[in-house]
PDB file of C-alpha atoms in Angstrom:
ATOM      1  CA  MET A  25      90.084  99.867  93.004  1.00 60.00           C
ATOM      2  CA  SER A  26      92.073 100.042  96.227  1.00 76.00           C
ATOM      3  CA  ALA A  27      94.475 102.731  97.360  1.00 79.00           C
ATOM      4  CA  PHE A  28      97.263 101.569  99.664  1.00 87.00           C
ATOM      5  CA  HIS A  29      99.402 104.109 101.511  1.00 92.00           C
ATOM      6  CA  VAL A  30     102.500 103.714 103.671  1.00 96.00           C
ATOM      7  CA  ILE A  31     103.462 106.482 106.102  1.00 97.00           C
ATOM      8  CA  GLN A  32     106.760 106.207 107.949  1.00 97.00           C
ATOM      9  CA  TYR A  33     108.485 108.486 110.444  1.00 97.00           C
ATOM     10  CA  GLY A  34     111.093 108.369 113.166  1.00 97.00           C
ATOM     11  CA  ILE A  35     110.063 109.181 116.716  1.00 96.00           C
ATOM     12  CA  ARG A  36     112.097 110.719 119.517  1.00 96.00           C
ATOM     13  CA  PRO A  37     112.793 108.083 122.193  1.00 94.00           C
ATOM     14  CA  GLU A  38     111.153 110.175 124.903  1.00 96.00           C
ATOM     15  CA  ALA A  39     108.006 110.577 122.771  1.00 96.00           C
ATOM     16  CA  ALA A  40     107.470 106.923 121.795  1.00 94.00           C
ATOM     17  CA  ALA A  41     105.073 106.129 124.669  1.00 95.00           C
ATOM     18  CA  GLU A  42     102.990 109.264 124.054  1.00 96.00           C
ATOM     19  CA  ASN A  43     102.845 108.579 120.329  1.00 97.00           C
ATOM     20  CA  SER A  44     101.734 105.002 120.999  1.00 96.00           C
ATOM     21  CA  ARG A  45      99.016 106.264 123.363  1.00 97.00           C
ATOM     22  CA  LEU A  46      97.715 108.680 120.724  1.00 98.00           C
ATOM     23  CA  VAL A  47      97.760 105.975 118.039  1.00 97.00           C
ATOM     24  CA  THR A  48      95.813 103.660 120.363  1.00 97.00           C
ATOM     25  CA  SER A  49      93.154 106.365 120.751  1.00 98.00           C
ATOM     26  CA  VAL A  50      92.763 106.481 116.974  1.00 98.00           C
ATOM     27  CA  TYR A  51      92.173 102.722 116.911  1.00 98.00           C
ATOM     28  CA  GLU A  52      89.606 102.983 119.692  1.00 98.00           C
ATOM     29  CA  GLU A  53      87.689 105.587 117.691  1.00 97.00           C
ATOM     30  CA  LEU A  54      87.949 103.525 114.499  1.00 97.00           C
ATOM     31  CA  ALA A  55      86.552 100.518 116.377  1.00 97.00           C
ATOM     32  CA  ALA A  56      83.623 102.605 117.598  1.00 97.00           C
ATOM     33  CA  ARG A  57      82.844 104.128 114.190  1.00 96.00           C
ATOM     34  CA  GLN A  58      83.722 101.101 112.031  1.00 95.00           C
ATOM     35  CA  PRO A  59      84.245 102.935 108.741  1.00 93.00           C
ATOM     36  CA  ALA A  60      83.473 100.689 105.789  1.00 88.00           C
ATOM     37  CA  SER A  61      86.065  99.910 103.128  1.00 87.00           C
ATOM     38  CA  PHE A  62      88.985 101.053 105.291  1.00 92.00           C
ATOM     39  CA  ARG A  63      91.808  98.983 106.745  1.00 92.00           C
ATOM     40  CA  TYR A  64      94.596 100.364 108.892  1.00 95.00           C
ATOM     41  CA  ALA A  65      97.604  99.048 110.785  1.00 95.00           C
ATOM     42  CA  THR A  66     100.432 100.649 112.702  1.00 97.00           C
ATOM     43  CA  LEU A  67     103.767  99.018 113.442  1.00 95.00           C
ATOM     44  CA  LEU A  68     106.574 100.176 115.706  1.00 95.00           C
ATOM     45  CA  VAL A  69     109.854  99.113 114.117  1.00 95.00           C
ATOM     46  CA  GLY A  70     113.034  98.970 116.168  1.00 93.00           C
ATOM     47  CA  GLY A  71     111.515 101.064 118.940  1.00 91.00           C
ATOM     48  CA  HIS A  72     111.946 104.337 117.062  1.00 92.00           C
ATOM     49  CA  THR A  73     110.173 104.122 113.697  1.00 96.00           C
ATOM     50  CA  PHE A  74     106.411 104.120 113.220  1.00 97.00           C
ATOM     51  CA  LEU A  75     104.979 102.604 110.066  1.00 97.00           C
ATOM     52  CA  HIS A  76     101.304 103.208 109.264  1.00 97.00           C
ATOM     53  CA  LEU A  77      99.594 101.127 106.565  1.00 95.00           C
ATOM     54  CA  ALA A  78      96.261 102.375 105.233  1.00 93.00           C
ATOM     55  CA  LEU A  79      94.039 100.758 102.632  1.00 90.00           C
ATOM     56  CA  THR A  80      90.892 102.311 101.220  1.00 87.00           C
ATOM     57  CA  GLU A  81      89.124  99.591  99.299  1.00 83.00           C
ATOM     58  CA  ASP A  82      86.806 101.848  97.288  1.00 78.00           C
ATOM     59  CA  ASP A  83      89.488 104.442  96.458  1.00 69.00           C
ATOM     60  CA  GLY A  84      87.500 106.945  98.531  1.00 76.00           C
ATOM     61  CA  PRO A  85      88.885 109.402 101.050  1.00 83.00           C
ATOM     62  CA  SER A  86      90.449 108.234 104.280  1.00 89.00           C
ATOM     63  CA  PRO A  87      88.179 108.581 107.316  1.00 94.00           C
ATOM     64  CA  LEU A  88      91.158 109.506 109.512  1.00 96.00           C
ATOM     65  CA  PRO A  89      91.190 113.310 109.110  1.00 95.00           C
ATOM     66  CA  ALA A  90      87.597 113.545 110.397  1.00 95.00           C
ATOM     67  CA  LEU A  91      88.352 111.640 113.623  1.00 97.00           C
ATOM     68  CA  PRO A  92      88.943 113.793 116.730  1.00 98.00           C
ATOM     69  CA  ALA A  93      91.465 111.214 117.993  1.00 98.00           C
ATOM     70  CA  PHE A  94      93.437 111.521 114.744  1.00 98.00           C
ATOM     71  CA  GLN A  95      93.336 115.306 115.016  1.00 97.00           C
ATOM     72  CA  ASP A  96      94.769 114.956 118.551  1.00 97.00           C
ATOM     73  CA  PHE A  97      97.452 112.628 117.161  1.00 97.00           C
ATOM     74  CA  GLN A  98      98.384 115.175 114.469  1.00 96.00           C
ATOM     75  CA  ARG A  99      98.631 118.010 116.972  1.00 95.00           C
ATOM     76  CA  GLY A 100     102.197 118.176 118.228  1.00 93.00           C
ATOM     77  CA  LEU A 101     103.449 115.464 115.882  1.00 96.00           C
ATOM     78  CA  GLY A 102     106.277 117.743 114.770  1.00 95.00           C
ATOM     79  CA  ALA A 103     107.633 117.849 118.312  1.00 96.00           C
ATOM     80  CA  ARG A 104     107.473 114.051 118.687  1.00 97.00           C
ATOM     81  CA  VAL A 105     109.222 113.056 115.469  1.00 97.00           C
ATOM     82  CA  SER A 106     112.940 112.707 114.832  1.00 96.00           C
ATOM     83  CA  ALA A 107     112.377 112.289 111.103  1.00 91.00           C
ATOM     84  CA  PRO A 108     109.417 113.843 109.301  1.00 92.00           C
ATOM     85  CA  PRO A 109     106.613 111.638 107.980  1.00 95.00           C
ATOM     86  CA  ALA A 110     107.075 110.302 104.464  1.00 97.00           C
ATOM     87  CA  ARG A 111     103.999 109.069 102.612  1.00 96.00           C
ATOM     88  CA  GLU A 112     104.218 106.698  99.685  1.00 96.00           C
ATOM     89  CA  ASP A 113     101.532 105.051  97.612  1.00 92.00           C
ATOM     90  CA  ALA A 114     102.112 101.314  97.379  1.00 91.00           C
ATOM     91  CA  VAL A 115     100.940  98.302  95.416  1.00 88.00           C
ATOM     92  CA  ILE A 116     100.319  95.000  97.179  1.00 85.00           C
ATOM     93  CA  VAL A 117     102.412  92.373  95.444  1.00 87.00           C
ATOM     94  CA  GLY A 118     101.475  89.578  97.809  1.00 87.00           C
ATOM     95  CA  SER A 119      99.795  89.036 101.144  1.00 84.00           C
ATOM     96  CA  TYR A 120      99.176  85.991 103.272  1.00 88.00           C
ATOM     97  CA  ARG A 121      96.224  86.615 105.592  1.00 81.00           C
ATOM     98  CA  LEU A 122      97.375  90.168 106.261  1.00 77.00           C
ATOM     99  CA  LEU A 123      94.554  91.749 104.314  1.00 65.00           C
TER     100      LEU A 123
END
């Protein structure tokens, strides 16, 4: 069973570069640790909305909270956002080579 989550939030224009830098650090740590059964993508939409897509293939916990880079990303997030994060569970209806 897979759990798919979508997290979306608006970002202040002056904080977009810093947020992108912090997100990139998370991906660098994920690449180094290579957690099994976890897929993750981040999109910047329209220059001011971040969309994070996370898939845990074994329905286990996300490895993100344990990553120091993710903890750094979380710190100060409230000051960077223009709209608070909204998390939704999602069901994949279709995918072409995305997953």
